[in-house]
Amino acid sequence: MCIDYITDRGPVRAIDHVSLDLERGEFLGVAGESGSGKSTLAQGIMRILPPPAVITGGEAIFEGRDILTLDEEELRKLRWSRMSMVFQSAMDALNPVITIGEQITDTMHAHGDMSARAARDRAAELLEMVGIPGDRLDAYAHQLSGGMRQRVGIAIALALEPTLLILDEPTTALDVIVEREILEEIRGLQRKLGFAVIFITHDLARMLQFSDRVAVFYAGRMAEIGPAEELRTSPRHPYTQGLLRAFPSVHGSTVEMFSIPGTPPSLRNPPAGCRFHPRCPVAVELCSKVSPELKQIGPGHSAACHLAK
Amino acid sequence: MRYILRRFGFYVLAAWVALTMNFFLPRLMPGDPATALFARFKGRLSPEAMQGLREAFGFTHEPLLKQYITYLGHVLKGDLGISVAYFPSPVMKVIGTGFVWTLFLAGSAVVLSFAIGTLLGVAAAWWRRGWVDTWLPSALVFVGAFPYFWLAMVALYVFGFTLGWFPLGHAYSDDITPSWSFGFAIDVLRHAVLPVGTVILVTLGGWLLSMRNSMIAVLGSDYVNLARAKGLPPARVALRYAARNALLPSVTGFGMALGFVLGGSLLTEIVFSYPGQGYLLVQAVRNQDYALMQGIFLVITLAVLGANLCVDIFYLWLDPRTRESRS
């Protein structure tokens, strides 16, 4: 898939030939720095990219149909009933002047006939499921804490029992304890209900803990993808290695913090060859000339690096 | 509920301040209405009558505080004195009819303009760069930039005088007696088309632009994006999620406009010889009818306060966040 942002000074490619596949019921993590295109990809899959972003090529096959070729009405029906999303900021994703109950039930009404009574009961059930008392249906967003709002966001996302749930940095605005609780909640619900998850975050350590597989993005391209356990113990791409060292271990042992020198490149004119080479500690001459292809280096494990074996 | 009571308390206080200023301002000015009236009769009144006039207007030689208390008592009883221009009708009665016409004229103009302008703003923002968005805002701002009285007179000349589609003035035809009948209602509406229409024409652009801009901001918000992603029907996304929230700033403006129009319908009423408050005010100024002027100011002030109280309560219903955070 390719996604461009059309700007006054020409198109900027935010997602550059990225290819992902996802099994039913799988928990896939997508990691990367700010601006690496993670959220753009998520919105691209849902086809809710705000202008000036335009999907310029590729395909997104979901249950045998290419989402990119669907018309508005087909898309409207597909959205939420089959795939849904939890937004980045729980604060902004809930409408402040509508009760949370209505924001859950209107989804159900939009996708099928349901009596008001039944929808309300189901909404209360959903709230209970994410750990909010069912009698808070008539509450407004401002009456809830940040963690509770994000739980409401999850309840909305699960309202129609989708087969794919996209989490776009769902916990960035929350503190670590609430973050952990919510992720565990999602993991538990996933085991129970069997939906697939695309979990987007910049917190690689957290992601490795929860995901089955992890994809690492750098400057609009995929740097590495593989089983979470393998990425954690033997990352092949220097960028993944750098990212792993940039986060303290979750198990509390004090290690020296390391940060990758430099800043992510501008997507307007990315460096030639491998986009990571200016910041790469092990770059060789080839890296600045030829862009590495994503190549398989183990079962289900690929990396886009000339040096990876 | 406590919030409403507090707002209500505030408006009562504001009303009292207005009443007090209404009392003191004329007394701070040189001369008094009794002298003015006395002069108007060019010596045909006796000095004793002068004393009587002073008493009728409340300008006695009693201490100011006592006058003030008497004044407050009279106002509370609805007694605003005797009009000079419409002698000997009491001010309250003169204002009564004028006020009803102004309320009808200005009220329907503001409400219609707000409703139409806001809907057009929603359409302009929703179909961004569509024809509504491209042509209407600039056209309406252009029209709104003309001096109102000029526009009103052109409308009167073209549609009233040349084409003869609408009557030239007044609130209803002279050959018809006011009654609660269908014929009378039609007649009143025909008379209202031009004055109401011209006011709408010049104020529409402002409502359209303010709604369009706040709607565009709301359309970019996460919750509208979520509503779209949820697969809600487009009409529901546009109205329930986007327009509902974008309306909030416009409603505040609506409260202010209501007050402005009640006081500012003067030009409309003069151009269309409409028997409302503005027209009365001009009569009062011409005749140095202090009691009538004071009465009109008072009624306008109270009407503005009342309108704002209504908007406050409406806002409370519209935005649940105001229900707790302020109490």
XYZ file of C-alpha atoms in Angstrom:
636
model
C 0.000 0.000 0.000
C 1.154 3.557 -0.734
C -0.259 6.685 0.897
C 0.706 10.219 -0.143
C 0.021 13.539 1.516
C -0.703 16.036 -1.227
C 0.963 19.299 -0.199
C 1.611 22.612 -1.892
C 5.138 21.501 -2.622
C 4.212 18.190 -4.187
C 3.179 14.828 -2.779
C 4.886 13.427 0.279
C 4.916 9.667 0.554
C 3.960 8.696 4.098
C 3.538 4.980 3.447
C 5.883 3.534 0.861
C 5.041 0.108 -0.494
C 4.163 -1.451 2.820
C 2.748 -4.923 2.791
C 1.200 -6.588 5.816
C -0.809 -9.695 6.332
C -2.781 -10.676 9.341
C -4.281 -13.959 10.437
C -7.683 -14.305 12.024
C -7.377 -13.842 15.774
C -3.786 -12.646 15.610
C -2.342 -9.838 17.721
C -0.017 -7.825 15.506
C 2.034 -4.934 16.869
C 3.133 -2.019 14.697
C 5.943 0.066 16.162
C 7.813 3.143 15.037
C 8.765 6.681 15.949
C 6.384 9.608 15.565
C 5.933 10.359 11.893
C 6.916 6.894 10.716
C 3.475 6.372 9.201
C 1.916 3.997 11.717
C -1.298 5.931 12.250
C -1.535 6.831 8.572
C -1.503 3.139 7.787
C -4.231 2.419 10.331
C -6.458 5.161 8.952
C -5.658 3.967 5.451
C -6.934 0.495 6.277
C -10.148 1.979 7.695
C -10.240 4.437 4.784
C -10.857 7.356 7.081
C -7.751 9.308 6.088
C -8.441 13.025 6.330
C -7.458 15.101 3.299
C -4.856 15.887 2.013
C -3.863 12.234 2.468
C -4.585 10.062 -0.558
C -4.117 6.341 -1.022
C -2.152 6.201 -4.246
C -1.768 2.532 -4.810
C -1.887 -1.001 -3.566
C -4.676 -3.045 -2.144
C -6.093 -3.996 1.231
C -7.723 -7.383 1.081
C -10.095 -7.944 3.954
C -12.065 -11.188 4.042
C -11.553 -11.596 0.330
C -12.574 -8.067 -0.713
C -10.324 -5.126 -1.567
C -11.319 -2.308 0.804
C -9.783 0.273 -1.509
C -12.267 -0.466 -4.282
C -15.447 -0.375 -2.168
C -17.863 2.518 -2.649
C -19.019 4.721 0.234
C -22.115 2.697 1.058
C -20.343 -0.674 1.033
C -17.611 0.870 3.118
C -20.117 2.262 5.608
C -21.585 -1.193 6.109
C -18.183 -2.814 6.452
C -16.858 -0.291 8.927
C -17.425 -1.274 12.489
C -19.444 -4.403 11.781
C -16.334 -6.198 10.503
C -13.485 -3.891 11.481
C -13.327 -1.202 14.115
C -10.815 1.076 15.728
C -9.876 2.614 19.053
C -8.573 6.121 18.581
C -5.401 7.620 19.917
C -6.885 10.193 22.214
C -9.702 9.054 24.429
C -10.322 12.673 25.369
C -11.186 13.725 21.841
C -12.775 10.624 20.409
C -15.977 10.885 22.461
C -18.525 13.527 21.578
C -18.763 15.808 24.642
C -22.474 16.615 24.296
C -23.886 13.133 23.682
C -24.196 10.467 26.383
C -21.801 7.553 26.070
C -24.795 5.227 25.936
C -26.075 6.902 22.792
C -22.618 6.745 21.250
C -22.622 2.998 21.720
C -26.212 2.321 20.667
C -26.229 4.492 17.551
C -23.567 2.210 16.120
C -25.868 -0.752 16.585
C -28.848 1.058 15.089
C -26.794 2.074 12.054
C -25.948 -1.531 11.271
C -29.163 -3.372 11.792
C -32.628 -3.281 13.227
C -32.560 -3.379 16.954
C -35.092 -2.149 19.474
C -34.003 0.753 21.652
C -34.462 -1.448 24.688
C -32.273 -4.270 23.360
C -29.579 -1.843 22.224
C -29.479 -0.261 25.669
C -29.184 -3.610 27.394
C -26.416 -4.614 25.040
C -24.608 -1.286 25.626
C -24.759 -1.803 29.391
C -23.397 -5.311 28.876
C -20.520 -3.903 26.793
C -19.679 -1.373 29.494
C -19.621 -4.100 32.124
C -17.353 -6.104 29.850
C -14.723 -3.335 29.778
C -15.023 -2.771 33.493
C -17.440 0.163 33.776
C -20.675 -0.161 35.778
C -23.554 -0.553 33.323
C -25.545 2.234 34.969
C -23.093 4.835 33.624
C -24.832 4.730 30.236
C -26.220 8.215 30.678
C -22.896 9.741 31.667
C -21.129 12.282 29.485
C -17.470 12.016 28.560
C -16.409 14.826 30.899
C -17.774 12.880 33.880
C -15.356 10.006 33.273
C -11.632 9.665 33.934
C -9.158 9.243 31.081
C -8.893 5.511 31.591
C -12.648 5.098 31.699
C -13.053 7.093 28.502
C -10.632 4.822 26.720
C -12.569 1.842 28.053
C -15.712 3.395 26.573
C -13.783 3.715 23.311
C -13.067 -0.007 23.462
C -16.697 -0.787 24.277
C -17.764 1.221 21.211
C -15.197 -0.603 19.098
C -16.435 -4.021 20.228
C -20.132 -3.174 19.953
C -20.662 -5.165 16.773
C -18.155 -7.929 17.461
C -15.762 -7.099 14.628
C -13.188 -9.551 13.318
C -10.477 -6.881 13.216
C -9.765 -4.284 15.877
C -7.240 -1.529 15.181
C -5.746 0.142 18.253
C -4.121 3.425 17.276
C -1.867 4.254 20.230
C -4.805 3.654 22.556
C -2.925 4.272 25.766
C -0.571 7.174 25.043
C -2.644 9.601 27.087
C -2.895 7.299 30.090
C -0.564 6.512 32.953
C 1.400 3.255 32.959
C -0.776 1.398 35.424
C -4.009 2.170 33.594
C -2.260 1.429 30.308
C -1.296 -2.038 31.505
C -4.779 -2.742 32.831
C -6.389 -1.754 29.555
C -4.007 -3.765 27.403
C -4.561 -6.811 29.556
C -8.291 -6.239 29.256
C -8.024 -6.156 25.464
C -5.832 -9.261 25.413
C -8.367 -11.086 27.573
C -11.317 -9.995 25.441
C -9.434 -11.022 22.334
C -8.909 -14.538 23.669
C -12.591 -14.720 24.549
C -14.070 -13.198 21.386
C -11.429 -14.195 18.867
C -10.944 -10.951 16.922
C -7.628 -9.970 15.325
C -5.789 -6.898 16.602
C -3.467 -4.387 14.980
C -1.841 -2.598 17.898
C -0.008 0.593 17.016
C 2.392 2.208 19.459
C 5.824 3.758 19.767
C 6.426 1.748 22.933
C 8.234 -1.286 21.552
C 8.869 -2.927 24.915
C 5.186 -2.818 25.823
C 4.271 -4.148 22.433
C 6.660 -7.090 22.541
C 5.005 -8.108 25.756
C 1.501 -8.266 24.285
C 1.831 -9.104 20.591
C 2.152 -12.342 18.676
C 3.999 -10.650 15.841
C 5.582 -7.217 15.569
C 6.263 -4.948 12.590
C 8.739 -2.087 12.946
C 8.274 0.977 10.747
C 10.859 3.533 9.808
C 10.151 6.603 7.661
C 7.148 5.120 5.903
C 8.723 1.735 5.214
C 8.789 -1.522 7.052
C 12.175 -2.185 8.633
C 11.533 -5.519 10.203
C 8.703 -7.908 10.934
C 8.719 -11.144 12.880
C 7.420 -13.079 15.873
C 7.511 -10.944 19.018
C 9.703 -13.343 20.941
C 12.265 -13.509 18.159
C 12.356 -9.737 17.718
C 12.930 -9.305 21.392
C 15.777 -11.752 21.672
C 17.435 -11.377 18.270
C 16.436 -8.248 16.368
C 18.168 -8.107 12.984
C 17.629 -4.549 11.822
C 19.940 -1.985 13.479
C 16.931 0.288 13.960
C 15.011 -2.379 15.888
C 18.108 -2.995 17.958
C 18.368 0.716 18.699
C 14.690 0.955 19.622
C 14.947 -1.952 22.018
C 17.853 -0.365 23.788
C 16.020 2.965 23.992
C 13.448 1.590 26.413
C 14.115 0.414 29.935
C 13.280 -3.191 30.611
C 9.784 -3.734 31.958
C 11.167 -6.127 34.491
C 12.925 -3.341 36.296
C 16.589 -4.267 35.920
C 18.493 -1.039 35.463
C 20.210 -0.869 32.138
C 21.915 2.107 30.620
C 19.483 4.103 28.500
C 20.497 4.482 24.912
C 19.072 6.753 22.278
C 19.448 6.541 18.542
C 21.466 9.575 17.417
C 19.894 11.985 14.936
C 16.267 12.498 14.004
C 13.938 10.674 11.596
C 14.397 11.939 8.033
C 12.035 14.298 6.308
C 9.693 12.352 4.079
C 9.763 15.215 1.605
C 13.248 14.236 0.437
C 14.290 11.031 2.166
C 17.956 10.010 2.054
C 19.044 7.869 -0.861
C 19.548 4.168 -0.349
C 18.486 2.839 3.023
C 16.531 5.549 4.796
C 18.105 4.654 8.110
C 21.734 4.794 6.953
C 22.535 8.358 8.203
C 21.698 7.238 11.742
C 22.867 3.662 11.485
C 25.906 2.689 13.578
C 26.907 -0.143 11.255
C 26.176 1.376 7.837
C 28.470 0.445 4.969
C 28.898 2.191 1.631
C 26.249 0.076 -0.081
C 23.600 1.396 2.356
C 23.815 4.943 1.031
C 23.314 3.785 -2.566
C 20.912 0.880 -2.747
C 17.638 0.676 -0.892
C 17.433 -2.720 0.822
C 14.499 -4.972 0.023
C 12.583 -6.715 2.757
C 14.060 -10.238 2.794
C 13.243 -13.306 4.771
C 15.828 -14.276 7.346
C 13.952 -16.853 9.353
C 10.507 -18.437 9.566
C 8.044 -15.516 9.479
C 10.880 -13.088 10.158
C 11.976 -10.506 7.589
C 14.188 -7.434 7.711
C 15.045 -4.685 5.233
C 18.772 -4.453 5.834
C 21.754 -5.338 3.631
C 23.621 -6.677 6.622
C 20.888 -8.847 8.066
C 21.341 -12.567 7.659
C -30.887 24.082 38.868
C -28.610 26.089 41.125
C -26.949 27.414 38.025
C -30.277 28.690 36.680
C -31.071 30.369 40.004
C -27.678 32.041 40.032
C -28.095 33.270 36.476
C -31.560 34.485 37.361
C -30.156 36.347 40.358
C -27.581 37.951 38.128
C -30.241 39.158 35.698
C -32.370 40.586 38.494
C -29.331 42.515 39.657
C -28.647 43.723 36.116
C -32.271 44.806 35.774
C -32.014 46.785 38.997
C -28.851 48.531 37.790
C -30.622 49.411 34.544
C -33.632 50.793 36.426
C -31.379 52.882 38.641
C -29.478 54.346 35.710
C -32.755 55.015 33.998
C -33.742 57.055 37.031
C -30.527 58.994 37.555
C -29.482 59.788 33.982
C -32.279 62.263 33.209
C -31.735 63.904 36.594
C -28.068 64.459 35.830
C -28.928 66.292 32.611
C -29.559 70.029 32.667
C -33.233 70.963 32.463
C -36.111 68.604 32.963
C -39.032 67.340 30.896
C -41.513 69.552 32.697
C -39.581 72.663 31.658
C -39.313 71.311 28.139
C -43.014 70.665 27.954
C -43.765 74.043 29.499
C -41.694 75.685 26.768
C -43.496 73.741 24.058
C -46.764 75.393 25.019
C -45.117 78.807 24.473
C -46.551 80.615 27.475
C -50.043 79.198 27.196
C -49.562 77.347 30.480
C -49.704 78.956 33.862
C -46.841 78.606 36.399
C -49.199 76.532 38.545
C -49.529 74.034 35.694
C -45.728 73.887 35.604
C -45.720 72.712 39.201
C -48.338 70.106 38.332
C -46.252 68.855 35.427
C -43.187 68.512 37.617
C -45.144 66.399 40.025
C -46.581 64.282 37.215
C -43.060 63.521 36.008
C -41.776 62.852 39.477
C -39.384 65.818 39.493
C -40.388 67.120 42.892
C -38.240 68.896 45.440
C -38.280 65.868 47.672
C -34.909 64.292 48.568
C -33.482 62.216 45.696
C -33.668 58.996 47.710
C -37.379 59.440 48.333
C -37.969 60.188 44.639
C -36.016 57.071 43.784
C -38.122 54.878 46.039
C -41.339 56.340 44.647
C -39.980 55.685 41.133
C -39.133 52.045 41.895
C -42.598 51.548 43.367
C -44.255 52.964 40.263
C -42.126 50.843 37.924
C -42.963 47.684 39.848
C -46.640 48.522 39.497
C -46.097 49.026 35.753
C -46.693 52.767 35.941
C -44.184 54.545 33.720
C -45.960 57.899 33.612
C -47.903 59.768 30.949
C -46.702 60.141 27.373
C -46.348 63.655 25.987
C -46.329 62.710 22.333
C -49.457 60.599 22.724
C -50.972 62.724 25.512
C -52.767 61.644 27.635
C -52.134 57.916 27.111
C -50.018 56.239 29.761
C -46.538 55.272 28.533
C -47.141 51.627 29.340
C -50.069 51.480 26.930
C -48.223 53.303 24.137
C -45.212 51.005 24.470
C -47.371 47.915 24.732
C -48.571 47.899 21.120
C -45.248 49.068 19.714
C -43.411 46.412 21.647
C -45.583 43.637 20.285
C -44.924 44.739 16.696
C -41.180 45.041 17.275
C -41.055 41.680 18.956
C -42.836 40.173 15.979
C -40.704 41.956 13.385
C -37.267 41.708 14.971
C -37.939 38.371 16.591
C -38.977 36.619 13.396
C -36.139 38.290 11.463
C -33.458 37.153 13.928
C -34.827 33.668 14.391
C -35.285 33.094 10.643
C -31.910 34.563 9.801
C -30.209 32.455 12.462
C -31.963 29.273 11.353
C -31.386 29.761 7.616
C -27.837 31.062 8.016
C -26.867 28.221 10.337
C -28.303 25.567 8.024
C -26.490 27.109 5.064
C -23.304 27.142 7.154
C -23.741 23.436 7.871
C -24.232 22.780 4.153
C -21.215 24.899 3.197
C -18.941 23.086 5.642
C -20.262 19.626 4.836
C -19.981 20.046 1.059
C -16.735 21.943 1.341
C -15.857 23.762 -1.900
C -19.322 22.925 -3.264
C -21.424 25.678 -4.799
C -22.934 26.831 -1.492
C -19.460 27.168 -0.030
C -18.038 28.887 -3.086
C -20.678 31.494 -3.894
C -22.940 32.212 -0.951
C -20.510 33.510 1.702
C -18.925 36.127 -0.551
C -22.270 37.126 -2.078
C -23.908 37.557 1.327
C -20.971 39.414 2.824
C -21.114 41.733 -0.197
C -24.814 42.396 0.349
C -24.295 42.775 4.085
C -21.711 45.486 3.490
C -24.316 47.894 2.053
C -25.776 50.432 4.471
C -28.977 48.827 5.693
C -31.305 51.765 5.084
C -30.116 52.046 1.480
C -30.784 48.389 0.818
C -34.158 48.630 2.517
C -35.159 51.627 0.430
C -34.071 49.929 -2.804
C -36.123 46.878 -1.843
C -39.082 49.093 -1.004
C -38.766 50.952 -4.312
C -38.398 47.836 -6.476
C -40.772 45.371 -4.816
C -43.188 47.781 -3.212
C -43.383 50.779 -5.527
C -42.389 49.579 -9.025
C -43.561 45.962 -8.986
C -46.255 46.496 -6.372
C -45.849 43.009 -4.930
C -45.804 44.166 -1.332
C -47.376 47.051 0.583
C -45.304 50.198 1.087
C -45.525 50.409 4.837
C -47.337 49.892 8.126
C -47.963 46.638 9.940
C -51.370 45.966 8.382
C -53.733 47.562 5.890
C -55.725 50.586 7.028
C -59.016 49.103 5.821
C -58.800 46.002 7.976
C -59.521 45.745 11.691
C -57.085 43.745 13.805
C -58.607 40.402 14.771
C -57.558 36.792 15.192
C -58.582 35.868 11.674
C -56.859 34.208 8.758
C -57.291 37.248 6.539
C -55.645 39.529 9.062
C -52.750 37.123 9.569
C -52.100 37.003 5.809
C -52.244 40.789 5.675
C -49.726 41.116 8.521
C -47.412 38.612 6.873
C -47.573 40.476 3.561
C -46.586 43.652 5.360
C -43.747 41.886 7.159
C -42.121 40.325 4.092
C -40.047 43.338 3.040
C -38.833 44.533 6.470
C -38.103 41.011 7.708
C -36.603 39.973 4.371
C -34.175 42.875 4.212
C -32.984 42.319 7.794
C -32.437 38.626 7.022
C -30.540 39.499 3.869
C -27.985 41.662 5.640
C -27.519 39.434 8.705
C -27.515 36.033 6.965
C -23.843 36.164 5.938
C -22.604 36.493 9.505
C -24.509 33.425 10.710
C -23.441 31.430 7.694
C -19.765 32.234 8.155
C -19.645 31.668 11.899
C -21.443 28.320 11.594
C -19.359 27.273 8.595
C -16.087 28.005 10.362
C -16.923 26.315 13.628
C -18.395 23.362 11.737
C -15.199 22.927 9.712
C -13.206 22.836 12.953
C -15.571 20.251 14.450
C -15.507 18.136 11.276
C -11.770 17.693 11.767
C -12.171 16.438 15.321
C -11.608 12.875 16.414
C -15.177 12.270 17.509
C -16.563 13.135 14.092
C -13.937 10.920 12.539
C -14.976 8.152 14.919
C -18.627 8.699 14.021
C -17.729 8.269 10.352
C -15.614 5.227 11.071
C -18.513 3.712 13.020
C -20.413 3.611 9.748
C -23.180 5.965 10.889
C -25.408 7.359 8.133
C -23.900 10.605 6.768
C -26.918 12.689 7.838
C -26.450 11.610 11.432
C -22.729 12.384 11.356
C -23.406 15.824 9.875
C -26.245 16.855 12.181
C -26.049 14.957 15.461
C -22.260 14.802 15.743
C -20.895 17.804 13.858
C -23.594 20.487 13.649
C -24.830 19.929 17.189
C -21.383 20.750 18.580
C -20.580 23.489 16.085
C -23.801 25.229 17.112
C -22.514 26.170 20.570
C -20.541 29.329 19.630
C -23.356 30.476 17.346
C -25.910 30.235 20.154
C -23.870 32.649 22.252
C -23.884 35.046 19.313
C -27.624 34.526 18.955
C -28.241 35.797 22.484
C -26.310 38.962 21.777
C -28.002 39.477 18.403
C -31.463 39.249 19.974
C -30.692 42.197 22.178
C -29.056 44.153 19.416
C -31.999 43.714 17.084
C -34.615 44.750 19.654
C -32.801 48.024 20.068
C -31.646 48.299 16.502
C -34.819 47.711 14.551
C -35.135 51.490 14.450
C -33.978 51.885 10.840
C -36.228 49.098 9.591
C -39.243 50.592 11.265
C -38.554 54.058 9.930
C -37.996 52.968 6.323
C -41.118 50.783 6.348
C -43.177 53.090 8.655
C -43.652 50.113 10.928
C -45.410 51.014 14.189
C -42.824 49.372 16.448
C -40.608 50.597 19.231
C -37.996 52.229 17.036
C -40.682 54.301 15.400
C -42.052 55.264 18.822
C -38.574 56.192 19.985
C -38.183 58.625 17.101
C -41.561 60.151 17.965
C -40.476 60.421 21.585
C -37.216 62.166 20.695
C -38.970 64.584 18.324
C -41.490 65.519 20.984
C -39.007 65.514 23.862
C -41.226 62.898 25.407
C -38.921 61.906 28.277
C -41.324 59.520 29.922
C -41.816 57.596 26.705
C -38.074 57.491 25.990
C -37.330 56.251 29.478
C -40.035 53.658 29.158
C -38.719 52.414 25.822
C -35.155 52.173 27.124
C -36.413 50.264 30.093
C -38.428 47.825 28.010
C -35.513 47.250 25.621
C -33.155 46.607 28.540
C -35.536 44.170 30.167
C -36.203 42.437 26.855
C -32.475 41.983 26.249
C -31.986 40.597 29.735
C -34.943 38.270 29.302
C -33.696 37.056 25.922
C -30.263 36.341 27.354
C -31.737 34.426 30.260
C -33.612 32.267 27.764
C -30.423 31.667 25.776
C -28.583 30.759 28.984
C -31.186 28.158 29.820
C -31.181 26.865 26.246
C -27.398 26.585 26.372
C -27.635 24.592 29.548
C -29.782 22.087 27.729
C -27.488 22.118 24.686
C -24.163 21.620 26.438
C -24.124 19.138 29.323
C -20.660 20.328 30.347
C -22.081 23.600 31.628
C -24.462 21.731 33.922
C -21.870 20.758 36.496
C -18.705 22.703 35.968
C -20.270 26.020 36.950
C -22.401 25.038 39.893
